[in-house]
JSON list of C-alpha atoms in Angstrom, two decimals:
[
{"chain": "J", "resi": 895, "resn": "UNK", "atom": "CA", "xyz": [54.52, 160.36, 55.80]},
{"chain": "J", "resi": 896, "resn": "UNK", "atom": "CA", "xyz": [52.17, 159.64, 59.04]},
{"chain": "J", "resi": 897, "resn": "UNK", "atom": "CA", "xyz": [48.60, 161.20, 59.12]},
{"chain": "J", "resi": 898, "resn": "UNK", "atom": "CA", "xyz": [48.05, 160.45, 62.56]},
{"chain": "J", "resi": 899, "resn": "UNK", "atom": "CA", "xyz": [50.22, 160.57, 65.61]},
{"chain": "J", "resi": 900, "resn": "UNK", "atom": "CA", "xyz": [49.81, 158.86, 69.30]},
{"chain": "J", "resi": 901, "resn": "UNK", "atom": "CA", "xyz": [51.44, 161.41, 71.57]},
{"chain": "J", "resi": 902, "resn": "UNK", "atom": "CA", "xyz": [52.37, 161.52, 74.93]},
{"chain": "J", "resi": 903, "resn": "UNK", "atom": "CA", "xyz": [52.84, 164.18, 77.10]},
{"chain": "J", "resi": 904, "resn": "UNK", "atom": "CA", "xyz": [53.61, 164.94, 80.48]},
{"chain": "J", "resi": 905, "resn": "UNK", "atom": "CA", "xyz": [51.93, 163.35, 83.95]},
{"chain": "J", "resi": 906, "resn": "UNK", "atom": "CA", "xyz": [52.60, 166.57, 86.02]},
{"chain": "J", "resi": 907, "resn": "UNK", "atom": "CA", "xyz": [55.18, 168.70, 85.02]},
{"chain": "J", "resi": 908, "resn": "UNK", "atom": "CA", "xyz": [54.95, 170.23, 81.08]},
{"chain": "J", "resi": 909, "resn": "UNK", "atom": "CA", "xyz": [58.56, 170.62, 81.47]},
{"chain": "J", "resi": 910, "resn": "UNK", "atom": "CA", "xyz": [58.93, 166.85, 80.68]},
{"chain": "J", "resi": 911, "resn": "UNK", "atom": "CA", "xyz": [57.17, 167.62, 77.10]},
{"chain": "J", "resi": 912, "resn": "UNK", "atom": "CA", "xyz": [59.73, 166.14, 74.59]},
{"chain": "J", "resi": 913, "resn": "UNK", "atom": "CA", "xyz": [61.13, 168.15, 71.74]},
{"chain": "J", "resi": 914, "resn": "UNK", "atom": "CA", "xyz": [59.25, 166.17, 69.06]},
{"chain": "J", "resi": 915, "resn": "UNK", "atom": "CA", "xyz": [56.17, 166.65, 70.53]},
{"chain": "J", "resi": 916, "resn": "UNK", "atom": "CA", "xyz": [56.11, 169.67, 70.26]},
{"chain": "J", "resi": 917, "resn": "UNK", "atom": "CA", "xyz": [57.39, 169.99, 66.85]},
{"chain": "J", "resi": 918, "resn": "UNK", "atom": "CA", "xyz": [54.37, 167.72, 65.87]},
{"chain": "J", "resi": 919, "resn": "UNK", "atom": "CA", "xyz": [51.59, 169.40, 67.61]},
{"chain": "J", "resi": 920, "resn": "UNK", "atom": "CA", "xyz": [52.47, 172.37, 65.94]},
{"chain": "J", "resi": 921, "resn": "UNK", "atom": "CA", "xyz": [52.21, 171.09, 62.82]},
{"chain": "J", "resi": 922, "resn": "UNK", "atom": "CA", "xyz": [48.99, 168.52, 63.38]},
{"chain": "J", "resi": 923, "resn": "UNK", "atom": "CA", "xyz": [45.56, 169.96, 61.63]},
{"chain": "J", "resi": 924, "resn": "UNK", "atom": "CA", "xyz": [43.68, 168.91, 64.48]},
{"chain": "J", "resi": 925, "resn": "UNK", "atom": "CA", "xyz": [43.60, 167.29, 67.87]},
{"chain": "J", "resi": 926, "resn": "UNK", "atom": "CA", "xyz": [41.89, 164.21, 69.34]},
{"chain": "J", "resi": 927, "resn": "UNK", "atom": "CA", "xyz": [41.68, 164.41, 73.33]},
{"chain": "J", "resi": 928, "resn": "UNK", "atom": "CA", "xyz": [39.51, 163.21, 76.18]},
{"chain": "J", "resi": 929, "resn": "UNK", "atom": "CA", "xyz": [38.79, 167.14, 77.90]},
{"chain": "J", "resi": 930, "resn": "UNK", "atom": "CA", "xyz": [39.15, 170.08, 76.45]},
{"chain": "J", "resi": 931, "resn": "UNK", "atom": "CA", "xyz": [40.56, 171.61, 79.45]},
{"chain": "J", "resi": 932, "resn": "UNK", "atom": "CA", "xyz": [43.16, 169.71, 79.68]},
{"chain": "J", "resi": 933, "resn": "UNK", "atom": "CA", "xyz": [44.34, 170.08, 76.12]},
{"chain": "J", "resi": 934, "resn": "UNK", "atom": "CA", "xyz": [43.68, 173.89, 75.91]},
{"chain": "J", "resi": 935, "resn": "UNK", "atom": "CA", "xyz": [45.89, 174.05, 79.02]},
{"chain": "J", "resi": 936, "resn": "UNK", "atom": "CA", "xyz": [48.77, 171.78, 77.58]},
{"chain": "J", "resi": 937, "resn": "UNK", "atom": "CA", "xyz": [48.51, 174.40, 74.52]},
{"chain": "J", "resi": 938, "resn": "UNK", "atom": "CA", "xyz": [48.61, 177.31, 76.39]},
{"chain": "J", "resi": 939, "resn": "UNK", "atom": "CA", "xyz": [51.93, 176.51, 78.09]},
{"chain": "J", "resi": 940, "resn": "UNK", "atom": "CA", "xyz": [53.35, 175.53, 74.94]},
{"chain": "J", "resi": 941, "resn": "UNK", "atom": "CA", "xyz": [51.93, 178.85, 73.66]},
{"chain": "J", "resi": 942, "resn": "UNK", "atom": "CA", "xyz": [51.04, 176.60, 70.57]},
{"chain": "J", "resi": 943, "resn": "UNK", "atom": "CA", "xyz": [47.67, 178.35, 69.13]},
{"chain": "J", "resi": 944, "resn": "UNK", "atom": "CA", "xyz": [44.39, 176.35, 69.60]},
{"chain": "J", "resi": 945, "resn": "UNK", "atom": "CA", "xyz": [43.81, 173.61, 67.36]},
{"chain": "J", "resi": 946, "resn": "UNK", "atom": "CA", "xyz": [40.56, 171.97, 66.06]},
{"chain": "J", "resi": 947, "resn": "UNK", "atom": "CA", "xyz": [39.39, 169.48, 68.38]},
{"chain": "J", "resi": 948, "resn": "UNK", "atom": "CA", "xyz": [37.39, 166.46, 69.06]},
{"chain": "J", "resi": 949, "resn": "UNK", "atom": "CA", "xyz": [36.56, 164.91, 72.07]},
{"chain": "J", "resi": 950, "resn": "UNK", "atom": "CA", "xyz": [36.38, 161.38, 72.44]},
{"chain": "J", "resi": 951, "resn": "UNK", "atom": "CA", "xyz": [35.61, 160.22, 75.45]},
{"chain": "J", "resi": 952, "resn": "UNK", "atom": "CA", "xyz": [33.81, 156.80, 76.73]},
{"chain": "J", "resi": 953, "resn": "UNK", "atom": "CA", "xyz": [30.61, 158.47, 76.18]},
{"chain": "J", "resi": 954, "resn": "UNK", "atom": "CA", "xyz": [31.00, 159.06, 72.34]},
{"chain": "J", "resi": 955, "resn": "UNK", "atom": "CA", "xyz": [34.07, 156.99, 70.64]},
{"chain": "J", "resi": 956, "resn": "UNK", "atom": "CA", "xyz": [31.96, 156.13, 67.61]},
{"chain": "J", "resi": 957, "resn": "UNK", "atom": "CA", "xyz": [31.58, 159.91, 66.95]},
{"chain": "J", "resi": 958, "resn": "UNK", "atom": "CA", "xyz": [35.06, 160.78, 67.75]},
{"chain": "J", "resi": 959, "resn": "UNK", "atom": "CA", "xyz": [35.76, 157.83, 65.34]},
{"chain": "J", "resi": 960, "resn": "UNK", "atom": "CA", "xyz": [33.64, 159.20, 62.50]},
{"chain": "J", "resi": 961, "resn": "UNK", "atom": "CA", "xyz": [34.40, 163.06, 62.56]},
{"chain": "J", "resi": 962, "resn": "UNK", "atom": "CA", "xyz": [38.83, 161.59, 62.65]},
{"chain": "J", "resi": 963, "resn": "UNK", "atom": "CA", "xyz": [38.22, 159.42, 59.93]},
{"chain": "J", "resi": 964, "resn": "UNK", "atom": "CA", "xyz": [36.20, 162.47, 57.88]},
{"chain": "J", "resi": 965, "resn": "UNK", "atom": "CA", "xyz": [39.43, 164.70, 58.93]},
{"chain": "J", "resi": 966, "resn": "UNK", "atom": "CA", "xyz": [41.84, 162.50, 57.46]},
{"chain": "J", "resi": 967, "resn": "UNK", "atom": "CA", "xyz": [40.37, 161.52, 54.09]},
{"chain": "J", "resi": 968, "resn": "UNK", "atom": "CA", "xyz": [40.36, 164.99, 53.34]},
{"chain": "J", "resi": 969, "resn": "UNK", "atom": "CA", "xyz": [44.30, 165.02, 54.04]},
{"chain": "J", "resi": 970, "resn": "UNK", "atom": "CA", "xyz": [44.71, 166.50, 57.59]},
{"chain": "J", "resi": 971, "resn": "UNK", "atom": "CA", "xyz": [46.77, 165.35, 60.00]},
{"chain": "J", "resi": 972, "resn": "UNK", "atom": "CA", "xyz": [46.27, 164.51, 63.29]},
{"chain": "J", "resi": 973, "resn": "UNK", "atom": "CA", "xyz": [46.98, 163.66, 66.61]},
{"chain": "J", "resi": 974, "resn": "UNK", "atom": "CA", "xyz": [45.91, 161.37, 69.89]},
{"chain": "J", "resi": 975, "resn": "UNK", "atom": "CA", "xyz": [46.41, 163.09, 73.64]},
{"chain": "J", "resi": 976, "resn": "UNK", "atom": "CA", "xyz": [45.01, 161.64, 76.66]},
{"chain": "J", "resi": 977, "resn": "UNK", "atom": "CA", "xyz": [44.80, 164.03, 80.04]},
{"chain": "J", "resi": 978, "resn": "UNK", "atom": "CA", "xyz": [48.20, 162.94, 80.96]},
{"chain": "J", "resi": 979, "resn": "UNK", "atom": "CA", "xyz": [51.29, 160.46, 79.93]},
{"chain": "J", "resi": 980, "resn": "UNK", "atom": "CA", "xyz": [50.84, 158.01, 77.35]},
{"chain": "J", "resi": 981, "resn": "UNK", "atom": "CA", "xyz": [47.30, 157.60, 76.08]},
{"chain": "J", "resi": 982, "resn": "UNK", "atom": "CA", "xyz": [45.59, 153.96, 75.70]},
{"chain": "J", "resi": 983, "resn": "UNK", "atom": "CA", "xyz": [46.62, 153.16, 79.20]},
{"chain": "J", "resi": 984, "resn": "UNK", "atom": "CA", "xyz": [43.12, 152.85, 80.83]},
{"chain": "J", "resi": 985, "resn": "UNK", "atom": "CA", "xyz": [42.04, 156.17, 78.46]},
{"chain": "J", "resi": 986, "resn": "UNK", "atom": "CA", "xyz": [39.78, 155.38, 75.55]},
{"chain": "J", "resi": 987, "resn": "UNK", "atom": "CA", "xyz": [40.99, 155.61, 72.15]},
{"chain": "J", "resi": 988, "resn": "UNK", "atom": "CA", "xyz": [41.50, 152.04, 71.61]},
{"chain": "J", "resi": 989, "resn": "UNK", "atom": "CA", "xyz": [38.70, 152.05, 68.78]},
{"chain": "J", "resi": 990, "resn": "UNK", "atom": "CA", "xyz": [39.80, 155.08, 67.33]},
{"chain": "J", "resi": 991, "resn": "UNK", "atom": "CA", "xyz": [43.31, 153.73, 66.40]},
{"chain": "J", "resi": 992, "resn": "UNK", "atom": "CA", "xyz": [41.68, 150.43, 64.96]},
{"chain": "J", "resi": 993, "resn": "UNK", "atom": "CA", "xyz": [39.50, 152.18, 62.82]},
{"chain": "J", "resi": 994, "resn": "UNK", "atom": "CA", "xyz": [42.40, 154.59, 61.75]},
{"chain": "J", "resi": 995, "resn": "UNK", "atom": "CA", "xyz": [44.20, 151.85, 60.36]},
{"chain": "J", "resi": 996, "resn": "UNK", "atom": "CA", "xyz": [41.29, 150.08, 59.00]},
{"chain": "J", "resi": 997, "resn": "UNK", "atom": "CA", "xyz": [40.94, 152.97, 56.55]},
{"chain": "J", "resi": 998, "resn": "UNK", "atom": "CA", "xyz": [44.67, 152.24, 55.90]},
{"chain": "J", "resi": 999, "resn": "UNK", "atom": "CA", "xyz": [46.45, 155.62, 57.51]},
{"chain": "J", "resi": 1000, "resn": "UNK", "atom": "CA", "xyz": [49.31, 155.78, 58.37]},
{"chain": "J", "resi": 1001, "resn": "UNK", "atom": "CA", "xyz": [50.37, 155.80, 62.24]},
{"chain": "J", "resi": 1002, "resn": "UNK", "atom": "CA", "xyz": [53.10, 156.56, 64.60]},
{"chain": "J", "resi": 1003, "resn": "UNK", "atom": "CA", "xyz": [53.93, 156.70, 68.17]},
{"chain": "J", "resi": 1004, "resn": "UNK", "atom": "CA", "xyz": [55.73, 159.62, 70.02]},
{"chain": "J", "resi": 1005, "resn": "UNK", "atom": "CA", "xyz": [57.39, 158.12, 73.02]},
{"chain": "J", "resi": 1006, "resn": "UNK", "atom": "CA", "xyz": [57.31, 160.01, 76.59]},
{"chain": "J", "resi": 1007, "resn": "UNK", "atom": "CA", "xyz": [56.01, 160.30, 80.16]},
{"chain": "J", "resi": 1008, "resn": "UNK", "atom": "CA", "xyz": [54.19, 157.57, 81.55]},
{"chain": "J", "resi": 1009, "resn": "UNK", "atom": "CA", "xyz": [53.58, 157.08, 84.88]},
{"chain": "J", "resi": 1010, "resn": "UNK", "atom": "CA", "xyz": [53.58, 153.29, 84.94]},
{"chain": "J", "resi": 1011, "resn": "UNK", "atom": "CA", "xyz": [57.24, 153.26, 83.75]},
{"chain": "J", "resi": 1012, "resn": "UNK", "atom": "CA", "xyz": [58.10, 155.82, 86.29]},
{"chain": "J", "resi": 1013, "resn": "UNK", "atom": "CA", "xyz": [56.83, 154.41, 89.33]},
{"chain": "J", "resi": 1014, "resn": "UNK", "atom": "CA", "xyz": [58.05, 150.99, 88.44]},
{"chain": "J", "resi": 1015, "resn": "UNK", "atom": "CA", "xyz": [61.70, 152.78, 87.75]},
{"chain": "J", "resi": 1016, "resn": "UNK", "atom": "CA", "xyz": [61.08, 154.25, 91.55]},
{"chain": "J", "resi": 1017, "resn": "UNK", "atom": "CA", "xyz": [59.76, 150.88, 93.72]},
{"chain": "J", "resi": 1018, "resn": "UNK", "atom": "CA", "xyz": [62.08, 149.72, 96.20]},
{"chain": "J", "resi": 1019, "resn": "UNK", "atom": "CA", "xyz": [61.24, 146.05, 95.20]},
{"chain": "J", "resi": 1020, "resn": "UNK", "atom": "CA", "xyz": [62.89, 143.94, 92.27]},
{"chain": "J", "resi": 1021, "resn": "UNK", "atom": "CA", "xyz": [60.79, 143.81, 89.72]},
{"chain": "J", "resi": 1022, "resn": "UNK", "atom": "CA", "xyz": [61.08, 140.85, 86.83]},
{"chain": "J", "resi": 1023, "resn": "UNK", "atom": "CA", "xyz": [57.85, 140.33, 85.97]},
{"chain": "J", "resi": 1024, "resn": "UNK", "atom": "CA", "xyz": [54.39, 143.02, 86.97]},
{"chain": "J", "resi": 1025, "resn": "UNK", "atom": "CA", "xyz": [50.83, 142.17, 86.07]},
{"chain": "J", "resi": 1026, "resn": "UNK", "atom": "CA", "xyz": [48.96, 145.53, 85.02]},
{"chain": "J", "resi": 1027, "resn": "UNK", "atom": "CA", "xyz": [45.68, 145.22, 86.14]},
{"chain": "J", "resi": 1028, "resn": "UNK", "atom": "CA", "xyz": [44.43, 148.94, 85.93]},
{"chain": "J", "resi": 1029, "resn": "UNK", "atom": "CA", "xyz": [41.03, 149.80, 87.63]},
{"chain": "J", "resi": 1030, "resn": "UNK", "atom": "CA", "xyz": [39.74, 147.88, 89.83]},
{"chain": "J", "resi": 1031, "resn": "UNK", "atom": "CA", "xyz": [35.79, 147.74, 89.95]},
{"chain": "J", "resi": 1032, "resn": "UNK", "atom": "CA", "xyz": [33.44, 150.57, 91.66]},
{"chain": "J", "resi": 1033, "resn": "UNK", "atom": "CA", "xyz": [31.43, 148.24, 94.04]},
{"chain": "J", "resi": 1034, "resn": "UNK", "atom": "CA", "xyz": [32.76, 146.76, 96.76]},
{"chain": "J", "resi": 1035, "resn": "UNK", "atom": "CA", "xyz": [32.04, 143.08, 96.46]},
{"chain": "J", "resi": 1036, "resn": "UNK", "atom": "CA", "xyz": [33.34, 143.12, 92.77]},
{"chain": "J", "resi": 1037, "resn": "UNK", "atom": "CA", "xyz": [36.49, 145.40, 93.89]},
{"chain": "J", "resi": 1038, "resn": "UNK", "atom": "CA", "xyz": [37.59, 142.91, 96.55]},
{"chain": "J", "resi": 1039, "resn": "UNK", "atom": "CA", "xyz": [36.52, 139.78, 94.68]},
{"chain": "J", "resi": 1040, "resn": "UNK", "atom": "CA", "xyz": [38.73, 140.91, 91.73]},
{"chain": "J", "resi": 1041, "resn": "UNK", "atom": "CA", "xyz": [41.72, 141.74, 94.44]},
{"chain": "J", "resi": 1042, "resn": "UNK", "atom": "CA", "xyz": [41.21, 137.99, 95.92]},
{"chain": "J", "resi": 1043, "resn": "UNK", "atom": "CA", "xyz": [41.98, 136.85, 92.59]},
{"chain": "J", "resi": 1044, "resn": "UNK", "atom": "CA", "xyz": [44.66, 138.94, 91.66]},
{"chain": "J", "resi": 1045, "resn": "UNK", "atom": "CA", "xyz": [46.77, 138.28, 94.93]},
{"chain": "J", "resi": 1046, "resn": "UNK", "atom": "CA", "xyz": [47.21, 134.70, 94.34]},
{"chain": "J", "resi": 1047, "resn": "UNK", "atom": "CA", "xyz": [49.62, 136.26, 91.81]},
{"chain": "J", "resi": 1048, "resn": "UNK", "atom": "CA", "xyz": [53.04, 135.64, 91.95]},
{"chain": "J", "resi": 1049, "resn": "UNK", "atom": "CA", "xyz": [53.92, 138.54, 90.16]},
{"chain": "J", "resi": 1050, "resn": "UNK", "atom": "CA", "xyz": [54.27, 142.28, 91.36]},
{"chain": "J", "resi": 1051, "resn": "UNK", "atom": "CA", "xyz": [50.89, 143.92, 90.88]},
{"chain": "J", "resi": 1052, "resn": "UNK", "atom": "CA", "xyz": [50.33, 147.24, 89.38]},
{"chain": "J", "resi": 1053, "resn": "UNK", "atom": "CA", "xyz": [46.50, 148.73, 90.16]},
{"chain": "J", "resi": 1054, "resn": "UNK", "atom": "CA", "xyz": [45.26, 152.46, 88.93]},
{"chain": "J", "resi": 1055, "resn": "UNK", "atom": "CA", "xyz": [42.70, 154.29, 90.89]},
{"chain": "J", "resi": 1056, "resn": "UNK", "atom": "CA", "xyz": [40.89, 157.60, 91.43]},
{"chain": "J", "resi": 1057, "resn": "UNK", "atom": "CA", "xyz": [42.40, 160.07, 93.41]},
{"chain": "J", "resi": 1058, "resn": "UNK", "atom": "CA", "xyz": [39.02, 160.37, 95.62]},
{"chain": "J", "resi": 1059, "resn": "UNK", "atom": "CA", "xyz": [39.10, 156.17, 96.01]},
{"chain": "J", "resi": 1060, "resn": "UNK", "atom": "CA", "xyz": [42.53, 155.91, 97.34]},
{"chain": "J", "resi": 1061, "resn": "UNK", "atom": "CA", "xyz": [40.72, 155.18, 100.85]},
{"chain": "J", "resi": 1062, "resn": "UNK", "atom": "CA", "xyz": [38.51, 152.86, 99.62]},
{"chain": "J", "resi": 1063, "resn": "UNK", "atom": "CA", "xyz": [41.45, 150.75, 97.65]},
{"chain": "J", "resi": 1064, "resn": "UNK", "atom": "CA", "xyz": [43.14, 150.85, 100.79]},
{"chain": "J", "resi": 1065, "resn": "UNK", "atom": "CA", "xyz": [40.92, 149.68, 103.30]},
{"chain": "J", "resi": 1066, "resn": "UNK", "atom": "CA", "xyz": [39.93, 146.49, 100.99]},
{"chain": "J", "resi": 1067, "resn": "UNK", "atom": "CA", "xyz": [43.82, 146.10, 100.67]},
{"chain": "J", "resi": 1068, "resn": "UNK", "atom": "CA", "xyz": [44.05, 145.85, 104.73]},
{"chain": "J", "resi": 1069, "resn": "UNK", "atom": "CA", "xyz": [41.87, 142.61, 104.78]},
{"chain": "J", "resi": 1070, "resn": "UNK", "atom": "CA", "xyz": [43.52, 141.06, 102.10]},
{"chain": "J", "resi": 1071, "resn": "UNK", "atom": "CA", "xyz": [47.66, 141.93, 102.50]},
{"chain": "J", "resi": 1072, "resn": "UNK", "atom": "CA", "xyz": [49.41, 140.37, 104.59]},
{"chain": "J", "resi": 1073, "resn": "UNK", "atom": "CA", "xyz": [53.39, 139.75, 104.06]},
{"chain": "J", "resi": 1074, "resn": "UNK", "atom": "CA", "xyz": [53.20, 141.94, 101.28]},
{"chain": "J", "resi": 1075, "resn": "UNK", "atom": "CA", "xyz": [54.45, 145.13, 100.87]},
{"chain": "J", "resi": 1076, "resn": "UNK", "atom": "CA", "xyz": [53.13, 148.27, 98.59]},
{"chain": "J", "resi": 1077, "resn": "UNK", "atom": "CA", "xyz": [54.77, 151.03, 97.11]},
{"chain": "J", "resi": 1078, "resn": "UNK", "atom": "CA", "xyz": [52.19, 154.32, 96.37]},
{"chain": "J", "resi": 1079, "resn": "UNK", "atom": "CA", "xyz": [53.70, 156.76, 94.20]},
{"chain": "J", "resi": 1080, "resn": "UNK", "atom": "CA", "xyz": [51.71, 160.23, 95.09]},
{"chain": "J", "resi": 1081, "resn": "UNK", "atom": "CA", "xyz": [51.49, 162.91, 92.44]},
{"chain": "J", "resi": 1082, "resn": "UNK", "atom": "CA", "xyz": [54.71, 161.97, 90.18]},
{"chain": "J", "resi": 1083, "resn": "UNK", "atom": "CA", "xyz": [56.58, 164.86, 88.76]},
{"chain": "J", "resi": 1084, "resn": "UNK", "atom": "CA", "xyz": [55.23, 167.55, 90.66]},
{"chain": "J", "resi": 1085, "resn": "UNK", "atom": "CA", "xyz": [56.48, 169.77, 93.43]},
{"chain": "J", "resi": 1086, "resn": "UNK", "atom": "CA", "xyz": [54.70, 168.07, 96.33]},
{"chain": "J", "resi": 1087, "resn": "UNK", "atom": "CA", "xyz": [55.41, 164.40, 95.00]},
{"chain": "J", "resi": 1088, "resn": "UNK", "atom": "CA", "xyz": [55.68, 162.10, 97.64]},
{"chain": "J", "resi": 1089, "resn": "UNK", "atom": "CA", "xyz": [56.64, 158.27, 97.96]},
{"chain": "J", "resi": 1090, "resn": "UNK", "atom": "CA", "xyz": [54.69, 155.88, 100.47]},
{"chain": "J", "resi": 1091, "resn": "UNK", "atom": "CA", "xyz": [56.59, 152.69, 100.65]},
{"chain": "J", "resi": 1092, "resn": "UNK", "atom": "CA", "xyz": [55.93, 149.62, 103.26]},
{"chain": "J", "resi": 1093, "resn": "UNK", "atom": "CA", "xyz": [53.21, 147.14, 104.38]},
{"chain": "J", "resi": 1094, "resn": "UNK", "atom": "CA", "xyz": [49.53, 148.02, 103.86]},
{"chain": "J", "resi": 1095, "resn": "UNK", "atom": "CA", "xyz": [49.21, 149.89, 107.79]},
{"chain": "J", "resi": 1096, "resn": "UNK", "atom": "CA", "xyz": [52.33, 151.33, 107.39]},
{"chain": "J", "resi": 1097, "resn": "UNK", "atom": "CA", "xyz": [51.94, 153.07, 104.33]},
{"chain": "J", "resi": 1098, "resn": "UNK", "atom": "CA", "xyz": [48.60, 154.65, 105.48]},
{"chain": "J", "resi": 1099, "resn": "UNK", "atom": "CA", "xyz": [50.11, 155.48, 108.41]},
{"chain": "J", "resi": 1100, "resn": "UNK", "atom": "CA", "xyz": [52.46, 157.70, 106.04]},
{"chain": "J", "resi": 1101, "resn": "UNK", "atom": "CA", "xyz": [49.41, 159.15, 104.00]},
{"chain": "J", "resi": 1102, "resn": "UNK", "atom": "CA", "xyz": [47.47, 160.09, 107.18]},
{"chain": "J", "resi": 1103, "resn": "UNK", "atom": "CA", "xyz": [50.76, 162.09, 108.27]},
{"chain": "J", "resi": 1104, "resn": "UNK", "atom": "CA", "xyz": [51.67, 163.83, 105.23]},
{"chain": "J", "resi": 1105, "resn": "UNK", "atom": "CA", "xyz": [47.98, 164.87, 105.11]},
{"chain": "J", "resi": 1106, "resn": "UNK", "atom": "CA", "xyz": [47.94, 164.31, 101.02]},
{"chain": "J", "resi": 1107, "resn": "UNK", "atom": "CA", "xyz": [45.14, 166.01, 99.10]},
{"chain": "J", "resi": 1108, "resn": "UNK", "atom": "CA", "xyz": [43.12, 164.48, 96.45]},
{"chain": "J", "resi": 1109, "resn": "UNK", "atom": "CA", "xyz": [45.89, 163.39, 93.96]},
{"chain": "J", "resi": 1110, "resn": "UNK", "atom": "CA", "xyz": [47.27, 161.45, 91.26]},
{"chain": "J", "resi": 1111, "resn": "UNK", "atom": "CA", "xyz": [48.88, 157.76, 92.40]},
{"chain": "J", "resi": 1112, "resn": "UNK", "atom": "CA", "xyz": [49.86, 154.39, 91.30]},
{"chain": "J", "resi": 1113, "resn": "UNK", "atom": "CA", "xyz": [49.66, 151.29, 93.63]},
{"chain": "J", "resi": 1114, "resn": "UNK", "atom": "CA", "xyz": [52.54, 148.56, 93.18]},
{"chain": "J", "resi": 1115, "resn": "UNK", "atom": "CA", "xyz": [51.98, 145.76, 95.35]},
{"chain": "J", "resi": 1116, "resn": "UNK", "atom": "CA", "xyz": [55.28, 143.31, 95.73]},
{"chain": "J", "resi": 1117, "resn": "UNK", "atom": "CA", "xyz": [55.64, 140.25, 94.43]},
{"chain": "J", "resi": 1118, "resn": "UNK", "atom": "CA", "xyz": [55.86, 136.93, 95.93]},
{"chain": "J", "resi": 1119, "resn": "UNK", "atom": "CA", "xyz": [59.43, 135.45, 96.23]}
]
C-alpha cells in the first residue's frame, strides 16, 4: 500500500485527466501543490470536494516538507500536483520526495500529460537523442552565455520559458542560430494551440502573424546532423 502518490494531470485540457487519477485523488487525505488556485480549479472540474492542502512552493519546501511528513506518520495519504503535467519537471518538490522516502514511505508514480513528451511526439525533426535544459537564466548576459554553451550541442535542445519571456528567448536566439531550425509548441492541448515550426526569423515571423497572447510553450531547437 502507497502513502504518497506523484500525480500528473493535464497541461491544458482536464479532459486528458486519466482514470486513475482520479480514482486516487478522491481517495488521498490531503494534497501537496504549488497554488492553490490551480488545484481548487483542477478539483472543481472533477467535482472532487476540497481537500486539505499544503503549498510548497520555492519559497517554503522545508515547511511543506515538515507539515507532509507530520501528515503521513499519522497514516494519511497523500498526493504531489504541480500547476500542470507531470510535476518535478522544473516545479519544486524535489526535496519533498527525498525526505518522503527518507522516513521510509512508500511512493508511486501516476503516469500522464507532460508537455515535454508531447511536443517532442509533435517536432518535425528526428529526434534520437534531446538535451533538457529547462530555464534558461533571467539576465541577459547569463541567458545568452548559457545558450553559447548549449549550442555547441550536437543534440536537439529542449529549453522552458515564461510565457511573458518568449520575446526575450527569441531575440537572444536570433544572434546565436544560424542553420538551425526551432520548433515552438504554443499552448498544447487547448483550443487555440498553435505550432511555429522553421528557422529562428521565420518562426517569429509566424508568432507576430498569429498575434499569440501570453501563453504556455516549449522551444525545441534541432539538432546537428
Amino acid at each position: 500500500m502507497y502513502n504518497f502518490f506523484v500525480i500528473a494531470t493535464p497541461i491544458g485540457n482536464y479532459k486528458d485527466i486519466t482514470i486513475r487519477a482520479i480514482e486516487i485523488l478522491k481517495e488521498l487525505d490531503f494534497i501537496v501543490c504549488e497554488e492553490e488556485r490551480e488545484y481548487k480549479r483542477l478539483f472543481g472540474y472533477l467535482n472532487i470536494p476540497p481537500k486539505k492542502f499544503i503549498l510548497c512552493n520555492e519559497h517554503n519546501e522545508d515547511e511543506a516538507i515538515s507539515l507532509t511528513i507530520e501528515l503521513l506518520k499519522k497514516g494519511e495519504k497523500g498526493g504531489l500536483i504541480s500547476d500542470c503535467g507531470t510535476p518535478l519537471f522544473e516545479d519544486p518538490g524535489y526535496k519533498l520526495i527525498s525526505s518522503i522516502r527518507a522516513n521510509n514511505f512508500k511512493i508511486t508514480g501516476l503516469p500522464g500529460p507532460n508537455s515535454l513528451i508531447l511536443a517532442l511526439s509533435l517536432s518535425p525533426f528526428k529526434i534520437k537523442d534531446f538535451y533538457f535544459v529547462g530555464f534558461l537564466p533571467r539576465k541577459l548576459e547569463e541567458r545568452e552565455s548559457k545558450l553559447l554553451n548549449i549550442l555547441k550541442r550536437k543534440e536537439a535542445i529542449i529549453l522552458m520559458e515564461a510565457p511573458y519571456r518568449l520575446p526575450n528567448i527569441l531575440e537572444s536566439l536570433k544572434k546565436y542560430l544560424k542553420e538551425r531550425r526551432v520548433f515552438i509548441p504554443y499552448n498544447l492541448t487547448m483550443e487555440d494551440e498553435k505550432l511555429f515550426y522553421g528557422s529562428i526569423s521565420q518562426v517569429e515571423k509566424q508568432i507576430i502573424e498569429s498575434n499569440v497572447k501570453k501563453g504556455e510553450f516549449l522551444i525545441i531547437i534541432e539538432g546537428k546532423l
